[in-house]
Structures are given as structure tokens and as C-alpha cells.
Tab-separated table of C-alpha atoms in Angstrom:
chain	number	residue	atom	x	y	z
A	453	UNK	CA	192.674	244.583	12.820
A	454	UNK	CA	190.322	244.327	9.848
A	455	UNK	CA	187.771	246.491	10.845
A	456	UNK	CA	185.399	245.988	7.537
A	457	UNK	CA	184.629	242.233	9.408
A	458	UNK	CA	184.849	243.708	12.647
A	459	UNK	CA	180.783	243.088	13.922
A	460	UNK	CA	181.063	244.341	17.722
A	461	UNK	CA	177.858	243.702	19.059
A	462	UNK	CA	177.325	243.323	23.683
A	463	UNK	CA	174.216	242.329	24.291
A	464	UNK	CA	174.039	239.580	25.828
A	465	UNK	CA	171.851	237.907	23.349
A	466	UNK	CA	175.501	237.452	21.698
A	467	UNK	CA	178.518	235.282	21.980
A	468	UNK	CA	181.292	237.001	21.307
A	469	UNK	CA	184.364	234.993	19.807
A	470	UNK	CA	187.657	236.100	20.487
A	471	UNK	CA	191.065	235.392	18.091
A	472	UNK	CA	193.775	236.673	19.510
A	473	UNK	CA	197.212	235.824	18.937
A	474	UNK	CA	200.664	236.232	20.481
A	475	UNK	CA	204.352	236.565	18.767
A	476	UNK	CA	207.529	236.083	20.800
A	477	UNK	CA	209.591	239.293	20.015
A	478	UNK	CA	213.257	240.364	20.333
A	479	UNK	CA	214.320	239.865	24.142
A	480	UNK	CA	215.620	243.373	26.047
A	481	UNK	CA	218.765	244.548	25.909
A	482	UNK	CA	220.849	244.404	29.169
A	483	UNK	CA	220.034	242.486	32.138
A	484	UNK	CA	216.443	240.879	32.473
A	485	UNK	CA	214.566	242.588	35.308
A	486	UNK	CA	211.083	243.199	37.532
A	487	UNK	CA	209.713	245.955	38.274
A	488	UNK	CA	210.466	248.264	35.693
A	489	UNK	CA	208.635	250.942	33.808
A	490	UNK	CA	207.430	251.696	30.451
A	491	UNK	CA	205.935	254.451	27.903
A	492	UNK	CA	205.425	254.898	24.318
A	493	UNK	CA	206.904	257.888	22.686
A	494	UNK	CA	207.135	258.613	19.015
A	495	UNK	CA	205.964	254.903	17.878
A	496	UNK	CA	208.818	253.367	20.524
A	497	UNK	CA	208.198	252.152	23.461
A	498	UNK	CA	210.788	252.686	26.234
A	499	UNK	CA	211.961	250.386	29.500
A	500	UNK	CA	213.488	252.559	32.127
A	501	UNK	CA	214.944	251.117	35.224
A	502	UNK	CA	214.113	248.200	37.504
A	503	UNK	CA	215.759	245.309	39.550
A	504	UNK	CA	217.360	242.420	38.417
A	505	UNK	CA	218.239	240.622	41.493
A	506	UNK	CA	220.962	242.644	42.299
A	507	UNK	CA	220.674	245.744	42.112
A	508	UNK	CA	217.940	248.465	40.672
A	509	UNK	CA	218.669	250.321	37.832
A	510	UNK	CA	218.845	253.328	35.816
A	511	UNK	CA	219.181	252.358	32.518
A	512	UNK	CA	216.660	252.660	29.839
A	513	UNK	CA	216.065	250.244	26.183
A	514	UNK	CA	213.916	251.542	23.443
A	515	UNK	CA	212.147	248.995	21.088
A	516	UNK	CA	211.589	249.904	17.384
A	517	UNK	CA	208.332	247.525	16.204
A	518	UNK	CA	209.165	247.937	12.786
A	519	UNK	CA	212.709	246.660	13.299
A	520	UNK	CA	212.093	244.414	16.061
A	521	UNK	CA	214.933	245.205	18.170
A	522	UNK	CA	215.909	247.320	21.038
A	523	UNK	CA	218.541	250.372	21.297
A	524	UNK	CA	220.360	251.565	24.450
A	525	UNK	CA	218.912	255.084	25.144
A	526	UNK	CA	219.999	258.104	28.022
A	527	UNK	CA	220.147	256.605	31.248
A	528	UNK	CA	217.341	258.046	33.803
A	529	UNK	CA	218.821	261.702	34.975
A	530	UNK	CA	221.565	261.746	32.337
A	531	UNK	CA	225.284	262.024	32.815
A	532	UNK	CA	224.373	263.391	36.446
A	533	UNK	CA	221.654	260.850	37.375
A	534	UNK	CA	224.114	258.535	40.007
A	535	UNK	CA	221.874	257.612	42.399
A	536	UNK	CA	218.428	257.839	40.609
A	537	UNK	CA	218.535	253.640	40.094
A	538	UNK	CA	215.183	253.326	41.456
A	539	UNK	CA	212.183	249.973	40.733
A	540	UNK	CA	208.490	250.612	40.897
A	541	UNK	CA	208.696	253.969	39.524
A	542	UNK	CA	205.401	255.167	37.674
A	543	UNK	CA	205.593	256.417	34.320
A	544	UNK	CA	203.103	258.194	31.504
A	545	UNK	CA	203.377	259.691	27.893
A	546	UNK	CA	202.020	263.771	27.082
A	547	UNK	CA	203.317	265.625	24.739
A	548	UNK	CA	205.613	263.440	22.808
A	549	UNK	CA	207.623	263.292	25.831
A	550	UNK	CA	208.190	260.455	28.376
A	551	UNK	CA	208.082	260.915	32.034
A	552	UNK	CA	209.107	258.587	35.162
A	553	UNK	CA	207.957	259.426	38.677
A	554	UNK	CA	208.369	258.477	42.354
A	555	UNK	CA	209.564	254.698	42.786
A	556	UNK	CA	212.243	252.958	45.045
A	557	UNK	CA	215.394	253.343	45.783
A	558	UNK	CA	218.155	251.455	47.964
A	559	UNK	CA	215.937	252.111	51.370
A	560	UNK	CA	213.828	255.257	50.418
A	561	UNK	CA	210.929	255.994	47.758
A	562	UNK	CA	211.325	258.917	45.700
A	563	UNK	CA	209.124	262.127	45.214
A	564	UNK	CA	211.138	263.256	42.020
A	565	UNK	CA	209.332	263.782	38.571
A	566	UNK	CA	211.628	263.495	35.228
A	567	UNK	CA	211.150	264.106	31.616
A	568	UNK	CA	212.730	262.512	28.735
A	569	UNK	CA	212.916	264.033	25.308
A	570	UNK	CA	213.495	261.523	22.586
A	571	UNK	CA	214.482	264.346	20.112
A	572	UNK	CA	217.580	264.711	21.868
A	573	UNK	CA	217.979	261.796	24.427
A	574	UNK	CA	217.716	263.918	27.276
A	575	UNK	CA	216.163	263.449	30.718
A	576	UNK	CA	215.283	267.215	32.574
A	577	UNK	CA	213.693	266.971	36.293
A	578	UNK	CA	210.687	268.611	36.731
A	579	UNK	CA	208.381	269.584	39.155
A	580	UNK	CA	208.144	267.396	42.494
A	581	UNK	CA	205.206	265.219	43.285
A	582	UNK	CA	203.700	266.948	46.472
A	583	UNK	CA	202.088	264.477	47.717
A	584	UNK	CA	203.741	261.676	49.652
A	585	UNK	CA	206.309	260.164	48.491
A	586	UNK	CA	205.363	256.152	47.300
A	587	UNK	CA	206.541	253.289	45.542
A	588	UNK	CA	204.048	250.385	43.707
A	589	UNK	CA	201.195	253.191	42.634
A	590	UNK	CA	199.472	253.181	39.199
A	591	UNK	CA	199.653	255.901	36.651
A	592	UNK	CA	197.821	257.071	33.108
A	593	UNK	CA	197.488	259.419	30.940
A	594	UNK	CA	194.609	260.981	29.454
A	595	UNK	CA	194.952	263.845	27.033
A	596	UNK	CA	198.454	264.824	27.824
A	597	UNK	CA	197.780	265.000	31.728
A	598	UNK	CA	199.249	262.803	33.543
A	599	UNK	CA	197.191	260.386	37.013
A	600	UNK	CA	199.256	259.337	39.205
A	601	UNK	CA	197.799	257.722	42.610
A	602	UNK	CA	197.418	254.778	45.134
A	603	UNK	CA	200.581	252.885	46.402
A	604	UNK	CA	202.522	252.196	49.598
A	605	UNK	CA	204.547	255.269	51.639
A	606	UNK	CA	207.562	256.656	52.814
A	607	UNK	CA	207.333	253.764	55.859
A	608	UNK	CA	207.193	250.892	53.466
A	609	UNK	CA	203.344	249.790	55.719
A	610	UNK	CA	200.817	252.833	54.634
A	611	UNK	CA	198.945	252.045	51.842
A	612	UNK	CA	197.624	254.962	49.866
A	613	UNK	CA	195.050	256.164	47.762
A	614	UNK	CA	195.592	260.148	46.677
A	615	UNK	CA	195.503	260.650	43.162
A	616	UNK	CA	197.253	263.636	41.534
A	617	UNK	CA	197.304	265.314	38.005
A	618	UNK	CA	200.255	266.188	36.216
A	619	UNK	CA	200.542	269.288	33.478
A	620	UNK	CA	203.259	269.664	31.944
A	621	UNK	CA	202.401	272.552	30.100
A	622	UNK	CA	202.253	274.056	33.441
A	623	UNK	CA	204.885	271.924	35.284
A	624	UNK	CA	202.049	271.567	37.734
A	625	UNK	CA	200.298	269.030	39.919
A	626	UNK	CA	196.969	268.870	40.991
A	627	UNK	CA	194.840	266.807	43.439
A	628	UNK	CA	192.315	265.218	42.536
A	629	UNK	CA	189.222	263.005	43.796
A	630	UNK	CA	190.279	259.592	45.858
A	631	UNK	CA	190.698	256.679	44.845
A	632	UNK	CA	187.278	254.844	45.925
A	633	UNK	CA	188.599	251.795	46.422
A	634	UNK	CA	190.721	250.422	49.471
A	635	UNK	CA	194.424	251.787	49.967
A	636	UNK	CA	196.504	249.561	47.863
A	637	UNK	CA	199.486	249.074	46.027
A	638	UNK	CA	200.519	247.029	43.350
A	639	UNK	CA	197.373	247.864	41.422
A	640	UNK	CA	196.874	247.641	37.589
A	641	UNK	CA	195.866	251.370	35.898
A	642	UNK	CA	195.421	251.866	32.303
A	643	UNK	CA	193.797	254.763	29.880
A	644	UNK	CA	190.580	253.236	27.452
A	645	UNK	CA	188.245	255.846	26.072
A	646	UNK	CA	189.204	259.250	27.554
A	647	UNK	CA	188.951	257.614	30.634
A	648	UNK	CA	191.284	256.287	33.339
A	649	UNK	CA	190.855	252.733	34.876
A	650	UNK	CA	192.389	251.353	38.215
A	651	UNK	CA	191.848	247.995	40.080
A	652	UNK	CA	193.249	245.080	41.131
A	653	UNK	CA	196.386	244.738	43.758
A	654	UNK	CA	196.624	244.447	47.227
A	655	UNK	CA	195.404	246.524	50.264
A	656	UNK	CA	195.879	245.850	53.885
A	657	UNK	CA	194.138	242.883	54.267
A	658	UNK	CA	193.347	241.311	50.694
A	659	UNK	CA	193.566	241.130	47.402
A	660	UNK	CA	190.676	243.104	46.199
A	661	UNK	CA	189.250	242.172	42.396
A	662	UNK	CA	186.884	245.215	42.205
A	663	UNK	CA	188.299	247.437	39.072
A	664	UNK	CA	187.036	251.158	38.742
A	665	UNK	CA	186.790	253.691	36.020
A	666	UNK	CA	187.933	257.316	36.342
A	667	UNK	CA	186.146	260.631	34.614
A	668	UNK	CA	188.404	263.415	34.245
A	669	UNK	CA	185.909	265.627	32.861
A	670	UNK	CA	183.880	265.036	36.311
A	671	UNK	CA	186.737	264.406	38.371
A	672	UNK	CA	184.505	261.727	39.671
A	673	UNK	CA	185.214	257.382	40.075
A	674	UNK	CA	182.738	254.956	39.468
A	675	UNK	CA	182.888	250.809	40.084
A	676	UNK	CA	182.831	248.618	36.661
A	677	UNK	CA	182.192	244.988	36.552
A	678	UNK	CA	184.857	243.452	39.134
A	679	UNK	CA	187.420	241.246	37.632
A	680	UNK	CA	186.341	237.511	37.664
A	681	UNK	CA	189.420	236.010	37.329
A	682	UNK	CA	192.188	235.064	40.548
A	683	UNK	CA	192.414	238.563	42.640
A	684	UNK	CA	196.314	239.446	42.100
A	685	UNK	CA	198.603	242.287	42.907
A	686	UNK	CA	201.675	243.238	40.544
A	687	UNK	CA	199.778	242.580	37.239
A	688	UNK	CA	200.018	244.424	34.023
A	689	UNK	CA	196.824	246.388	32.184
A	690	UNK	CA	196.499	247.535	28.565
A	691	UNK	CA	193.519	248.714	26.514
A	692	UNK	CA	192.666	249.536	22.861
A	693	UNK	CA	189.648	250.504	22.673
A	694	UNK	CA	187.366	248.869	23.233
A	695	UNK	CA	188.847	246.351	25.218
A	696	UNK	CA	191.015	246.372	28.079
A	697	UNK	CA	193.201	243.704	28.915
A	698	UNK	CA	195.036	242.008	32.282
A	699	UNK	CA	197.497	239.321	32.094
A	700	UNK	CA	200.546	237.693	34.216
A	701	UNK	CA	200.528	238.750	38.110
A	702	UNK	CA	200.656	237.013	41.390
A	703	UNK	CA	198.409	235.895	44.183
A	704	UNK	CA	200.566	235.783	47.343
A	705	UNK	CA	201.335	232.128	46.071
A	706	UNK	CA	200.756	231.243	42.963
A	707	UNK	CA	202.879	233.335	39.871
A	708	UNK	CA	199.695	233.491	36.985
A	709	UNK	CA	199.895	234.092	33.377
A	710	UNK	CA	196.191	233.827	32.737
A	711	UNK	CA	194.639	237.098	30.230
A	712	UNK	CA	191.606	238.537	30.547
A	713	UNK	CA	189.545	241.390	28.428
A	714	UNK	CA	187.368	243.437	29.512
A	715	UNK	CA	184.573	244.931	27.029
A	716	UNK	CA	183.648	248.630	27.412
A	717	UNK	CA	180.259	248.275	26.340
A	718	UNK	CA	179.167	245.415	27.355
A	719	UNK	CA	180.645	245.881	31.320
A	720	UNK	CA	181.992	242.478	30.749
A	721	UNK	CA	184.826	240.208	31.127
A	722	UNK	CA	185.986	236.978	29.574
A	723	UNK	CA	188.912	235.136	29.436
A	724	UNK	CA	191.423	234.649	26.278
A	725	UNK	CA	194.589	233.293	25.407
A	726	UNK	CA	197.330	233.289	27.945
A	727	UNK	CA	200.128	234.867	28.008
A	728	UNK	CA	203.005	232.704	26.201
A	729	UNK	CA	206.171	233.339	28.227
A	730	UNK	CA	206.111	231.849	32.133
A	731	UNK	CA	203.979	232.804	34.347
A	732	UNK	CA	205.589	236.243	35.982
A	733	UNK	CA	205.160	239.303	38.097
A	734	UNK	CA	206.324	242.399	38.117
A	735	UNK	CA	206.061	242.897	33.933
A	736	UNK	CA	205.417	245.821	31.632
A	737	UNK	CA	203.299	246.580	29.322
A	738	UNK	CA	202.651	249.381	26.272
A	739	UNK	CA	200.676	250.111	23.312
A	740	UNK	CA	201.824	250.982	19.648
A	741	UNK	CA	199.163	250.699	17.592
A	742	UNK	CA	196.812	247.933	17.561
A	743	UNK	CA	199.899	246.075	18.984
A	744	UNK	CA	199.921	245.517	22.735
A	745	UNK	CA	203.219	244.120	24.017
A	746	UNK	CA	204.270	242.233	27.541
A	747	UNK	CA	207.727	241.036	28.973
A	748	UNK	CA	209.826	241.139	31.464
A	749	UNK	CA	209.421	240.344	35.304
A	750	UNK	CA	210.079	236.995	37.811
A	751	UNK	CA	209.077	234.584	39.264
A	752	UNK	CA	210.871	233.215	42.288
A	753	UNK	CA	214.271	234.191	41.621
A	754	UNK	CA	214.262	233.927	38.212
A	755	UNK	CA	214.286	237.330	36.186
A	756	UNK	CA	213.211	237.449	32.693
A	757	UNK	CA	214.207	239.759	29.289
A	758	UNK	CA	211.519	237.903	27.289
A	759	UNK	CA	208.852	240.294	24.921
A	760	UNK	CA	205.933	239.384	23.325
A	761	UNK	CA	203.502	240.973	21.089
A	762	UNK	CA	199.699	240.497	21.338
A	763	UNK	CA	197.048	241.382	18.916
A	764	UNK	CA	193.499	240.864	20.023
A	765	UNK	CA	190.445	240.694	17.214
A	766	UNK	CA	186.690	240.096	17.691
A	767	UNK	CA	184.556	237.666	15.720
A	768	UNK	CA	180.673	237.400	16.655
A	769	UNK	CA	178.498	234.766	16.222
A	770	UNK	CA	174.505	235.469	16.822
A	771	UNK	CA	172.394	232.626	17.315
A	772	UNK	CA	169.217	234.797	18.414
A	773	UNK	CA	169.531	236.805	15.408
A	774	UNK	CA	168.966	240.215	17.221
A	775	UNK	CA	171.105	241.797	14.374
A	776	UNK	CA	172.008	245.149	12.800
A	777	UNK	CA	173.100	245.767	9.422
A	778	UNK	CA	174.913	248.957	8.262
A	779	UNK	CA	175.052	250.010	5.026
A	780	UNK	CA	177.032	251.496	3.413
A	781	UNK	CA	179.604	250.735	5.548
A	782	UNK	CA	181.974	252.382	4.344
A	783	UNK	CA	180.385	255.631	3.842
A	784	UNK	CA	181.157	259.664	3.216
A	785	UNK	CA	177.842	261.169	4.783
A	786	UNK	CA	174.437	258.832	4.578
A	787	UNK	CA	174.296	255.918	6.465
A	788	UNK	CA	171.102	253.601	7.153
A	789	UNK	CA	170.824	250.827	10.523
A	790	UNK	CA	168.389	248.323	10.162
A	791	UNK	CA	167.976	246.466	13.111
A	792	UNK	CA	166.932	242.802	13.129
A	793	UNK	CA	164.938	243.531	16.278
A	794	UNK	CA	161.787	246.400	16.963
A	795	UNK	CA	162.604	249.160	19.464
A	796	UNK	CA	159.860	250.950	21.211
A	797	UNK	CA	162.202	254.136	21.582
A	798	UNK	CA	166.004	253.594	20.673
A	799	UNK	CA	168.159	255.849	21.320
A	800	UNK	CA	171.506	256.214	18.803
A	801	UNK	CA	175.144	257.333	20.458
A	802	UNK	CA	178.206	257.672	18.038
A	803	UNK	CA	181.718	257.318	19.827
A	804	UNK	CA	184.908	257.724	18.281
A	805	UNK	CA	188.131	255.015	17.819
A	806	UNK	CA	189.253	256.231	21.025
A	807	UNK	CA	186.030	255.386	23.171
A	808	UNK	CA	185.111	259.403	23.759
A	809	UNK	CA	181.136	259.704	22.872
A	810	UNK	CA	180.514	262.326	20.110
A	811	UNK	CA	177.230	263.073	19.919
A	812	UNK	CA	173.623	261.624	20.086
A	813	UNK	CA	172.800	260.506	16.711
A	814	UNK	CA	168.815	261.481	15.375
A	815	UNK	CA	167.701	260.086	12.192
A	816	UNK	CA	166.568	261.851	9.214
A	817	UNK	CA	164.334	259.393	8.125
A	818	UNK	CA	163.207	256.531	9.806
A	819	UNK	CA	160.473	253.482	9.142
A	820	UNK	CA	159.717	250.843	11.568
A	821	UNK	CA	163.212	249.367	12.221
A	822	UNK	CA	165.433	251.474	9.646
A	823	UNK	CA	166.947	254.130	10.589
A	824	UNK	CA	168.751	256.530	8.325
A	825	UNK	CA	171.387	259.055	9.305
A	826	UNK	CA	173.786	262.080	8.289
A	827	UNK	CA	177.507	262.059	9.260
A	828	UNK	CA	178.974	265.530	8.288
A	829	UNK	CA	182.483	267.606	9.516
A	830	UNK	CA	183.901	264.446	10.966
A	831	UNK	CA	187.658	263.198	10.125
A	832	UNK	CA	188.006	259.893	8.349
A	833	UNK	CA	188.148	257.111	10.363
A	834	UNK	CA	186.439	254.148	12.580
A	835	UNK	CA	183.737	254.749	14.767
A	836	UNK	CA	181.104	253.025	16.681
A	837	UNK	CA	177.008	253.694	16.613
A	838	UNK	CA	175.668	252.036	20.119
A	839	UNK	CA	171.920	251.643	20.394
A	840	UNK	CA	170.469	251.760	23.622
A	841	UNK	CA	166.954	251.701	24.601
A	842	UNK	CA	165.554	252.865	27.853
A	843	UNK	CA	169.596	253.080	28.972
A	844	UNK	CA	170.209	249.359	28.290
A	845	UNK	CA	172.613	249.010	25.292
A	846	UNK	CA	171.193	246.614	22.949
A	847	UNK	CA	173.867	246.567	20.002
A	848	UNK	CA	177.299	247.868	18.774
A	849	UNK	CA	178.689	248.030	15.567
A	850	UNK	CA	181.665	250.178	14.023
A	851	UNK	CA	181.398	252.539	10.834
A	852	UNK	CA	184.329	253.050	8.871
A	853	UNK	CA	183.586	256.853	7.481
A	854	UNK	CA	185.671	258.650	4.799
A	855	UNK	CA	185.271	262.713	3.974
A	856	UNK	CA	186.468	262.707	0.659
């Protein structure tokens, strides 16, 4: 992403423009398959279990982006693991480690929590989940602690919506505050900005489109702009902030392929380029840099091994001229904003590349519609300066800062 043309303004006196372009990748290794799940671990993201028509499975692919290929890796449980084939598992990253939870097996979900250490290709159970046992929940993970919560139950016809915690520091789980939505399953969950987000999927009588946003500081939920595309179940999330993305899914009746971002300031969706492969359920998804990648999944009958990659850029255009201009941009310390617009009392917020707000910004000097600031004991790096003004964000725009 070249984030020196990057102008990432969400008012909407803009039109934002996206480019955004997918890559077919190397296909899986093994059998395609649904259902499966997915984490990133030391720059690799991993594919553990699933079904493939036949049967559910154990084994678990690693993909190398740099290579662009895939390596056969420790099955789930090890040398000892016969009977831990298992689809709709949930699965998270902390710690450098990878870790695969709950999920079904041939008649009965799992409670079971494992841990995989890619230094050594080893899986090592840990701690059970204590609450009940599920299959088709959402997970995330947000500084090393693992969220796991919603799904169906032991009965295959309760829908939940618990959500737990996960330390592994501590081997220890946690409840933590409802989810505030309906009881559901099949939901989409992702991590964006220190925070967790959950939404989508199917409850008892529909297929809901309203999309929340969790606070693990607060332990408290709180509703975001509800998706405005086809309400599915079984679709895939990913974020990089500051966008968040949903693509491929079904409705009950249709298989969809259709992607959507969501902007985390602006509250906002839009829709951008589809997904490539054919329409599918049942996918994965992971992050590895500013890479997102999607594959595998069905679509009636049909299982698929395909991968793609997807890397999402913004352009702006600004045909009411509201405007900001940073300068210099890049910059070790000083910084000035003018802004194209007059404020009767702005108010400055910096954020970091990874959506967590770092402080209230207050100028040093400051003359009409200049502003002039003082970045000190940061680490090099993007970040964003959002103005707001009587709580309404007017304008976003990133500042690449150096502290040599």
C-alpha cells in the first residue's frame, strides 16, 4: 500500500474510490474442503481441518507468501490425535502460537482447546472451554487473548451467544459480556483496531445483517452500521485497518461471492470487487501483511482448494473541496494541518496503524485554520490524525512519522 498517496478522508462530503485487486494463488495441498479453519503464525498462515464431502479432517497446510506454496504441517493432536477430525472448529493467533477450539465431529461438537507451536510442529491440549460445547461460533484475537462466542450447541437446535476469553499465559478462560445480538451461528468475527467485531449469520428465525463492535477494555458491545449488502450466514471477515472486509457466503439459496468494506471512521459500507473464484460458502480467510487471502469452501456439492490474494487501496476524489493538507508529511516531530474548511472548535485525535487511539492531539500554535503540532517518543511508523468537531468526524488523513 503506498501510504505517501494514501488521502483517507470520511466525511461524507467525499467520494471515496476504491482499487483493489485480486491474484489467484497456489491451490491447497490435499483434498479441497468447507468448513475449515485458519490462523497466521510467524508470517504463515495455517489450514487445519475441515470436510471435504467425505469425511472431516485433521490435517493441517501451511502457506509461505513469499514462496507461494503450501507445506504439509503436524496433523491436529499429533501422532495421538485419532479422532480429533473435527469441521467448524474456531481458531485464533497469541503468542506466536496457533490455537483451534471446539468444532464438530462425526455426531458430537467438541469442548477441547489445542495449541500448535510452529517452532517445533507440535500440537499440546490445553485448557477446556467451560462453557458449552458448540460448533459454527466466531472467534478473534485481540492482544494475545483469545474471544471465542456465539454458535449452535451440544443438540445441534440451540443457538448461542456466550462469549469467553482465552489466556494463555494463564491457560485460563473467562466470561465475558453477551453477545447483543440474536443467538446465531455461522456468524462472521474479525479483530480491526484493538477491537473485536461480530455480525452477520443466522439465528432462529433469520438472517440478521446487523454487525457489532466489541471493547475489551470495557468489556462492553456496541451496534455499527448494519451490513447493506444480502444478509448471509457462513461468510468470511477480514480487516486491516482501517477497513474491514466480507466476501463469499450464502443466503439459504443463493451461494454469493459479492465483497464488501467497511470503513472504521466513516461507520460506512460500500461495495468492491468480487471475489474471483465461484461463488462459495464455508471459506477461510487470514491476514499477512497488507495481504488478505480467501479460498476454499462449496457450493452444492462441489468442494474447492482454490486461494486468492486480495489487496485493497484507497484513492479519494473531493469535489466539495473540504480538504486538509499535511505537511511535512513525512515528518520527525513538527507537523502543521491546514484545513480547507473553518472549524468553530475542532477537536484533533491521533490513532495508530492498528486503529487503537493514542492521544488527543493540542496544537502549539494555531491561526485561523492551521494548526501546528508536536509528535515526540513515538516509534516510526503510519498513523492517522482524525478531526472531529462537536463529535462528528469531519476528516482523516495518515502521517507517516520517522524518530531518527
Amino acid at each position: 500500500m503506498k501510504l505517501l498517496v494514501l488521502a483517507f478522508l470520511v466525511s461524507t462530503s467525499f467520494l471515496a474510490i476504491s482499487q483493489d485487486i485480486w491474484t489467484q494463488k497456489d491451490s491447497l495441498n490435499g483434498p479441497p474442503r468447507a468448513n475449515a479453519s485458519a490462523f497466521v503464525v510467524l508470517d504463515n498462515g495455517y489450514v487445519v481441518g475441515g470436510y471435504d464431502g467425505f469425511s472431516k479432517k485433521r490435517s493441517m497446510v501451511s502457506y509461505d507468501p513469499i514462496q507461494d506454496d503450501w507445506d504439509n504441517e503436524e496433523q491436529l493432536g499429533g501422532n495421538t490425535g485419532d479422532g480429533l477430525n473435527r469441521a467448524s472448529a474456531v481458531s485464533f493467533q497469541a503468542y506466536g502460537f496457533g490455537f483451534v477450539c471446539m468444532g464438530e465431529g462425526d455426531g458430537w461438537l467438541f469442548s477441547d482447546l489445542w495449541m500448535y507451536d510452529p517452532y517445533n510442529d507440535t500440537w499440546t491440549q490445553m485448557a477446556n472451554f467451560p462453557g458449552e460445547s458448540r460448533t459454527q461460533a466466531v472467534a478473534f484475537e485481540i492482544d494475545n487473548i483469545g474471544f471465542i462466542g456465539t454458535g449452535k450447541a451440544s443438540d445441534f437446535a440451540t443457538f448461542l451467544k456466550d462469549f469467553w476469553s482465552y489466556d494463555y499465559l494463564s491457560n485460563n478462560w473467562t466470561q465475558v459480556a453477551d453477545f447483543p445480538g440474536t443467538a446465531r451461528l455461522d456468524a462472521v468475527g474479525c479483530t480491526m483496531g484493538g477491537k473485536g467485531y461480530v455480525g452477520l449469520g443466522k439465528d432462529a428465525n433469520s438472517l440478521p445483517n446487523d454487525f457489532y463492535q466489541y471493547d475489551p477494555i470495557n468489556d462492553t458491545w456496541s451496534s455499527i452500521a448494519s451490513f447493506p449488502g444480502t444478509a448471509r450466514m457462513n461468510a468470511v471477515s477480514f480487516a486491516n485497518f482501517p477497513q474491514l472486509f466480507v466476501t463469499t457466503g450464502d443466503d439459504g439459496f443463493s451461494y454469493l461471492k459479492d465483497n464488501w468494506e467497511y470503513n472504521y471512521f466513516g461507520d460506512s459500507w460500500q461495495q468492491v470487487t468480487d471475489f474471483p473464484g465461484e461463488a462459495r460458502s464455508g471459506a477461510i480467510s487470514f491476514v499477512i501483511g497488507n495481504s488478505q487471502y480467501v479460498g476454499t469452501g462449496f457450493n452444492s456439492g462441489t468442494y474447492y482448494d482454490d486461494f486468492y490474494e486480495y489487496v485493497f487501496t484507497l484513492d479519494i476524489k473531493d469535489p466539495i473541496q473540504i480538504d486538509a493538507n499535511i505537511y511535512p508529511n513525512p515528518t520527525n516531530g513538527a507537523f502543521s494541518i491546514i484545513l480547507s474548511a473553518l472549524f468553530n472548535q475542532p477537536t484533533f485525535v491521533l490513532y495508530n496503524s492498528s486503529g487503537k487511539q493514542i492521544s488527543l492531539l493540542s496544537p502549539i500554535n494555531s491561526d485561523k485554520n492551521k494548526f501546528t503540532f508536536e509528535m515526540q517518543n513515538l516509534t516510526s511508523g503510519t498513523y492517522y490524525l482524525s478531526v472531529y468537531e462537536s463529535n462528528e468526524l469531519k476528516i482523516t488523513q495518515p502521517i507517516i512519522y520517522s524518530s531518527l
